[in-house]
Amino acid sequence: MSEETGADGTATQPHLLRRTLDACIFAPVGVAVTVIEDLPGLIGKGRGRVEQEISNARVAGEYVVGRLQRRLSEQLDGIVHSGNGAVTVTPEHSAEATATPTPVRPAPDAADAATVGAALADYDTLSASQVVRRLESLGPDELRAVQRYEAATRNRRTILNRASQLLEPGPAQASSG
């Protein structure tokens, strides 16, 4: 290998060879060593990023599904119940409505609503299990009002069944009455 001299009198051949070796051999080896040393950290960063993206997608999906469920529920309520309690059928839902008729619930009576509201505060916000636990403290007139109001509104079977049980004469009530 002959050594060439540049205009300034320095050797250019070894310098060019050194730069070629750096770029073609030493740099790739250095990258490989760095990747091997940093691999656990890179895996952690990648896993964290993917998990964050999945979490964001899950939250967005749950939000969209919740909104669609509320809209669908509102639309179904509008289809099933009109202002007078009759079934209303819109053209796009006529096949479903005629295939499975929905029983018409009576509109809630204002007197029943007042009786229930006085007997069980915040009735409309209570779960069925909370209402059932409180039914035993009510009298027969209040229990009947709860039955009528529940049948006209949310129609929760557990409440209606328990109120019926409490209104049925038991062995002690039957012998005394």
PDB file of C-alpha atoms in Angstrom:
ATOM      1  CA  MET A   1       0.000   0.000   0.000  1.00  0.00           C
ATOM      2  CA  SER A   2       1.577   3.231  -1.075  1.00  0.00           C
ATOM      3  CA  GLU A   3       1.031   6.338   0.880  1.00  0.00           C
ATOM      4  CA  GLU A   4      -0.220   9.335  -1.037  1.00  0.00           C
ATOM      5  CA  THR A   5       0.396  12.829   0.128  1.00  0.00           C
ATOM      6  CA  GLY A   6      -2.215  15.544  -0.065  1.00  0.00           C
ATOM      7  CA  ALA A   7      -1.675  19.159  -1.011  1.00  0.00           C
ATOM      8  CA  ASP A   8      -0.839  20.004   2.585  1.00  0.00           C
ATOM      9  CA  GLY A   9       1.696  17.180   2.831  1.00  0.00           C
ATOM     10  CA  THR A  10      -0.410  14.761   5.013  1.00  0.00           C
ATOM     11  CA  ALA A  11      -0.998  11.097   4.177  1.00  0.00           C
ATOM     12  CA  THR A  12      -4.514  10.469   2.728  1.00  0.00           C
ATOM     13  CA  GLN A  13      -4.491   6.701   2.046  1.00  0.00           C
ATOM     14  CA  PRO A  14      -4.393   5.489   5.700  1.00  0.00           C
ATOM     15  CA  HIS A  15      -6.950   8.125   6.653  1.00  0.00           C
ATOM     16  CA  LEU A  16      -9.362   6.859   3.966  1.00  0.00           C
ATOM     17  CA  LEU A  17      -8.804   3.261   5.017  1.00  0.00           C
ATOM     18  CA  ARG A  18      -9.460   4.131   8.663  1.00  0.00           C
ATOM     19  CA  ARG A  19     -12.703   5.907   7.779  1.00  0.00           C
ATOM     20  CA  THR A  20     -13.855   2.935   5.675  1.00  0.00           C
ATOM     21  CA  LEU A  21     -13.109   0.483   8.501  1.00  0.00           C
ATOM     22  CA  ASP A  22     -14.938   2.744  10.983  1.00  0.00           C
ATOM     23  CA  ALA A  23     -18.024   2.957   8.773  1.00  0.00           C
ATOM     24  CA  CYS A  24     -18.166  -0.627   7.560  1.00  0.00           C
ATOM     25  CA  ILE A  25     -16.944  -2.663  10.532  1.00  0.00           C
ATOM     26  CA  PHE A  26     -16.560  -0.763  13.793  1.00  0.00           C
ATOM     27  CA  ALA A  27     -19.823   1.228  13.613  1.00  0.00           C
ATOM     28  CA  PRO A  28     -22.038  -1.861  12.981  1.00  0.00           C
ATOM     29  CA  VAL A  29     -20.211  -3.764  15.741  1.00  0.00           C
ATOM     30  CA  GLY A  30     -20.711  -0.811  18.075  1.00  0.00           C
ATOM     31  CA  VAL A  31     -24.429  -0.637  17.226  1.00  0.00           C
ATOM     32  CA  ALA A  32     -24.805  -4.379  17.822  1.00  0.00           C
ATOM     33  CA  VAL A  33     -23.026  -4.197  21.195  1.00  0.00           C
ATOM     34  CA  THR A  34     -25.131  -1.173  22.224  1.00  0.00           C
ATOM     35  CA  VAL A  35     -28.381  -2.910  21.217  1.00  0.00           C
ATOM     36  CA  ILE A  36     -27.417  -6.048  23.151  1.00  0.00           C
ATOM     37  CA  GLU A  37     -26.537  -4.001  26.237  1.00  0.00           C
ATOM     38  CA  ASP A  38     -29.644  -1.802  26.011  1.00  0.00           C
ATOM     39  CA  LEU A  39     -32.060  -4.555  24.899  1.00  0.00           C
ATOM     40  CA  PRO A  40     -33.873  -4.948  28.257  1.00  0.00           C
ATOM     41  CA  GLY A  41     -34.444  -1.189  28.417  1.00  0.00           C
ATOM     42  CA  LEU A  42     -35.641  -1.082  24.812  1.00  0.00           C
ATOM     43  CA  ILE A  43     -38.017  -3.979  25.459  1.00  0.00           C
ATOM     44  CA  GLY A  44     -39.410  -2.173  28.502  1.00  0.00           C
ATOM     45  CA  LYS A  45     -39.921   1.031  26.552  1.00  0.00           C
ATOM     46  CA  GLY A  46     -41.620  -0.850  23.702  1.00  0.00           C
ATOM     47  CA  ARG A  47     -43.851  -2.825  26.048  1.00  0.00           C
ATOM     48  CA  GLY A  48     -44.823   0.338  27.926  1.00  0.00           C
ATOM     49  CA  ARG A  49     -45.692   2.134  24.703  1.00  0.00           C
ATOM     50  CA  VAL A  50     -47.798  -0.750  23.370  1.00  0.00           C
ATOM     51  CA  GLU A  51     -49.609  -1.171  26.714  1.00  0.00           C
ATOM     52  CA  GLN A  52     -50.349   2.574  26.806  1.00  0.00           C
ATOM     53  CA  GLU A  53     -51.765   2.485  23.284  1.00  0.00           C
ATOM     54  CA  ILE A  54     -53.907  -0.558  24.145  1.00  0.00           C
ATOM     55  CA  SER A  55     -55.146   1.165  27.297  1.00  0.00           C
ATOM     56  CA  ASN A  56     -56.034   4.295  25.338  1.00  0.00           C
ATOM     57  CA  ALA A  57     -57.861   2.229  22.721  1.00  0.00           C
ATOM     58  CA  ARG A  58     -59.757   0.337  25.435  1.00  0.00           C
ATOM     59  CA  VAL A  59     -60.876   3.570  27.132  1.00  0.00           C
ATOM     60  CA  ALA A  60     -61.964   5.056  23.817  1.00  0.00           C
ATOM     61  CA  GLY A  61     -63.802   1.849  22.902  1.00  0.00           C
ATOM     62  CA  GLU A  62     -65.612   1.673  26.244  1.00  0.00           C
ATOM     63  CA  TYR A  63     -66.648   5.302  25.859  1.00  0.00           C
ATOM     64  CA  VAL A  64     -68.000   4.750  22.356  1.00  0.00           C
ATOM     65  CA  VAL A  65     -69.811   1.549  23.327  1.00  0.00           C
ATOM     66  CA  GLY A  66     -71.340   3.262  26.373  1.00  0.00           C
ATOM     67  CA  ARG A  67     -72.566   6.166  24.270  1.00  0.00           C
ATOM     68  CA  LEU A  68     -74.025   3.837  21.668  1.00  0.00           C
ATOM     69  CA  GLN A  69     -75.737   1.749  24.353  1.00  0.00           C
ATOM     70  CA  ARG A  70     -77.327   4.880  25.860  1.00  0.00           C
ATOM     71  CA  ARG A  71     -78.461   6.077  22.423  1.00  0.00           C
ATOM     72  CA  LEU A  72     -79.860   2.660  21.561  1.00  0.00           C
ATOM     73  CA  SER A  73     -81.640   2.448  24.905  1.00  0.00           C
ATOM     74  CA  GLU A  74     -83.170   5.896  24.399  1.00  0.00           C
ATOM     75  CA  GLN A  75     -84.266   4.979  20.882  1.00  0.00           C
ATOM     76  CA  LEU A  76     -85.795   1.703  22.051  1.00  0.00           C
ATOM     77  CA  ASP A  77     -87.618   3.505  24.859  1.00  0.00           C
ATOM     78  CA  GLY A  78     -88.947   5.946  22.274  1.00  0.00           C
ATOM     79  CA  ILE A  79     -90.059   3.101  20.031  1.00  0.00           C
ATOM     80  CA  VAL A  80     -91.731   1.109  22.789  1.00  0.00           C
ATOM     81  CA  HIS A  81     -93.335   3.915  24.785  1.00  0.00           C
ATOM     82  CA  SER A  82     -95.248   6.858  23.437  1.00  0.00           C
ATOM     83  CA  GLY A  83     -96.804   9.597  25.552  1.00  0.00           C
ATOM     84  CA  ASN A  84     -99.957   7.551  26.284  1.00  0.00           C
ATOM     85  CA  GLY A  85     -98.153   4.274  26.952  1.00  0.00           C
ATOM     86  CA  ALA A  86     -99.055   2.694  23.593  1.00  0.00           C
ATOM     87  CA  VAL A  87     -96.510   0.972  21.402  1.00  0.00           C
ATOM     88  CA  THR A  88     -95.113   3.245  18.680  1.00  0.00           C
ATOM     89  CA  VAL A  89     -93.590   1.643  15.601  1.00  0.00           C
ATOM     90  CA  THR A  90     -91.252   3.588  13.348  1.00  0.00           C
ATOM     91  CA  PRO A  91     -90.756   2.396   9.744  1.00  0.00           C
ATOM     92  CA  GLU A  92     -87.152   1.266  10.253  1.00  0.00           C
ATOM     93  CA  HIS A  93     -88.163  -0.844  13.266  1.00  0.00           C
ATOM     94  CA  SER A  94     -91.468  -2.239  12.022  1.00  0.00           C
ATOM     95  CA  ALA A  95     -90.172  -5.784  11.417  1.00  0.00           C
ATOM     96  CA  GLU A  96     -88.759  -6.086  14.936  1.00  0.00           C
ATOM     97  CA  ALA A  97     -91.812  -4.545  16.575  1.00  0.00           C
ATOM     98  CA  THR A  98     -94.306  -6.786  14.801  1.00  0.00           C
ATOM     99  CA  ALA A  99     -92.237  -9.929  15.380  1.00  0.00           C
ATOM    100  CA  THR A 100     -92.032  -9.524  19.172  1.00  0.00           C
ATOM    101  CA  PRO A 101     -94.828  -7.378  20.613  1.00  0.00           C
ATOM    102  CA  THR A 102     -93.888  -5.579  23.793  1.00  0.00           C
ATOM    103  CA  PRO A 103     -96.433  -5.452  26.597  1.00  0.00           C
ATOM    104  CA  VAL A 104     -97.675  -1.950  27.283  1.00  0.00           C
ATOM    105  CA  ARG A 105     -97.007  -0.707  30.804  1.00  0.00           C
ATOM    106  CA  PRO A 106     -99.402   1.728  32.421  1.00  0.00           C
ATOM    107  CA  ALA A 107     -98.117   5.242  32.984  1.00  0.00           C
ATOM    108  CA  PRO A 108     -97.016   5.819  36.599  1.00  0.00           C
ATOM    109  CA  ASP A 109     -99.726   7.314  38.776  1.00  0.00           C
ATOM    110  CA  ALA A 110     -98.779  10.580  40.508  1.00  0.00           C
ATOM    111  CA  ALA A 111    -100.355   9.438  43.787  1.00  0.00           C
ATOM    112  CA  ASP A 112     -98.371   6.181  43.724  1.00  0.00           C
ATOM    113  CA  ALA A 113     -95.195   8.124  42.954  1.00  0.00           C
ATOM    114  CA  ALA A 114     -95.841  10.418  45.927  1.00  0.00           C
ATOM    115  CA  THR A 115     -96.588   7.498  48.261  1.00  0.00           C
ATOM    116  CA  VAL A 116     -93.479   5.630  47.169  1.00  0.00           C
ATOM    117  CA  GLY A 117     -91.351   8.778  47.423  1.00  0.00           C
ATOM    118  CA  ALA A 118     -92.591   9.408  50.967  1.00  0.00           C
ATOM    119  CA  ALA A 119     -92.124   5.776  52.050  1.00  0.00           C
ATOM    120  CA  LEU A 120     -88.727   5.214  50.408  1.00  0.00           C
ATOM    121  CA  ALA A 121     -86.641   8.360  49.915  1.00  0.00           C
ATOM    122  CA  ASP A 122     -84.822   8.555  46.553  1.00  0.00           C
ATOM    123  CA  TYR A 123     -86.641   5.429  45.331  1.00  0.00           C
ATOM    124  CA  ASP A 124     -85.676   5.948  41.680  1.00  0.00           C
ATOM    125  CA  THR A 125     -81.957   5.943  42.539  1.00  0.00           C
ATOM    126  CA  LEU A 126     -82.068   2.768  44.660  1.00  0.00           C
ATOM    127  CA  SER A 127     -81.010  -0.625  43.350  1.00  0.00           C
ATOM    128  CA  ALA A 128     -83.470  -3.503  43.493  1.00  0.00           C
ATOM    129  CA  SER A 129     -81.616  -5.088  46.427  1.00  0.00           C
ATOM    130  CA  GLN A 130     -81.780  -1.814  48.381  1.00  0.00           C
ATOM    131  CA  VAL A 131     -85.529  -1.522  47.770  1.00  0.00           C
ATOM    132  CA  VAL A 132     -86.209  -5.178  48.661  1.00  0.00           C
ATOM    133  CA  ARG A 133     -84.468  -4.759  52.032  1.00  0.00           C
ATOM    134  CA  ARG A 134     -86.704  -1.794  52.872  1.00  0.00           C
ATOM    135  CA  LEU A 135     -90.039  -3.280  51.792  1.00  0.00           C
ATOM    136  CA  GLU A 136     -90.621  -5.106  55.076  1.00  0.00           C
ATOM    137  CA  SER A 137     -90.977  -1.779  56.880  1.00  0.00           C
ATOM    138  CA  LEU A 138     -93.906  -0.719  54.646  1.00  0.00           C
ATOM    139  CA  GLY A 139     -97.607  -1.192  55.205  1.00  0.00           C
ATOM    140  CA  PRO A 140    -100.003  -2.861  52.751  1.00  0.00           C
ATOM    141  CA  ASP A 141    -101.090   0.400  51.059  1.00  0.00           C
ATOM    142  CA  GLU A 142     -97.468   1.449  50.563  1.00  0.00           C
ATOM    143  CA  LEU A 143     -96.564  -2.008  49.224  1.00  0.00           C
ATOM    144  CA  ARG A 144     -99.402  -1.824  46.681  1.00  0.00           C
ATOM    145  CA  ALA A 145     -98.247   1.659  45.645  1.00  0.00           C
ATOM    146  CA  VAL A 146     -94.701   0.312  45.212  1.00  0.00           C
ATOM    147  CA  GLN A 147     -96.039  -2.527  43.049  1.00  0.00           C
ATOM    148  CA  ARG A 148     -98.037  -0.207  40.795  1.00  0.00           C
ATOM    149  CA  TYR A 149     -95.223   2.362  40.524  1.00  0.00           C
ATOM    150  CA  GLU A 150     -92.552  -0.255  39.848  1.00  0.00           C
ATOM    151  CA  ALA A 151     -94.726  -2.001  37.245  1.00  0.00           C
ATOM    152  CA  ALA A 152     -95.238   1.340  35.482  1.00  0.00           C
ATOM    153  CA  THR A 153     -91.584   2.373  35.566  1.00  0.00           C
ATOM    154  CA  ARG A 154     -88.620  -0.024  35.746  1.00  0.00           C
ATOM    155  CA  ASN A 155     -90.616  -3.254  36.241  1.00  0.00           C
ATOM    156  CA  ARG A 156     -87.934  -4.969  38.351  1.00  0.00           C
ATOM    157  CA  ARG A 157     -89.110  -8.510  39.062  1.00  0.00           C
ATOM    158  CA  THR A 158     -87.296  -8.869  42.392  1.00  0.00           C
ATOM    159  CA  ILE A 159     -89.136  -5.877  43.850  1.00  0.00           C
ATOM    160  CA  LEU A 160     -92.515  -6.906  42.434  1.00  0.00           C
ATOM    161  CA  ASN A 161     -92.129 -10.493  43.682  1.00  0.00           C
ATOM    162  CA  ARG A 162     -91.036  -9.471  47.186  1.00  0.00           C
ATOM    163  CA  ALA A 163     -93.872  -6.951  47.519  1.00  0.00           C
ATOM    164  CA  SER A 164     -96.329  -9.690  46.468  1.00  0.00           C
ATOM    165  CA  GLN A 165     -94.865 -12.072  49.055  1.00  0.00           C
ATOM    166  CA  LEU A 166     -95.240  -9.485  51.797  1.00  0.00           C
ATOM    167  CA  LEU A 167     -98.853  -8.800  50.777  1.00  0.00           C
ATOM    168  CA  GLU A 168     -99.807 -12.508  50.767  1.00  0.00           C
ATOM    169  CA  PRO A 169    -101.395 -13.640  54.013  1.00  0.00           C
ATOM    170  CA  GLY A 170     -98.976 -15.913  55.887  1.00  0.00           C
ATOM    171  CA  PRO A 171    -100.017 -18.674  58.338  1.00  0.00           C
ATOM    172  CA  ALA A 172    -100.140 -16.245  61.281  1.00  0.00           C
ATOM    173  CA  GLN A 173    -102.086 -13.627  59.294  1.00  0.00           C
ATOM    174  CA  ALA A 174    -104.560 -16.168  57.871  1.00  0.00           C
ATOM    175  CA  SER A 175    -105.517 -17.581  61.296  1.00  0.00           C
ATOM    176  CA  SER A 176    -105.971 -14.141  62.871  1.00  0.00           C
ATOM    177  CA  GLY A 177    -107.998 -12.659  59.995  1.00  0.00           C
TER     178      GLY A 177
END
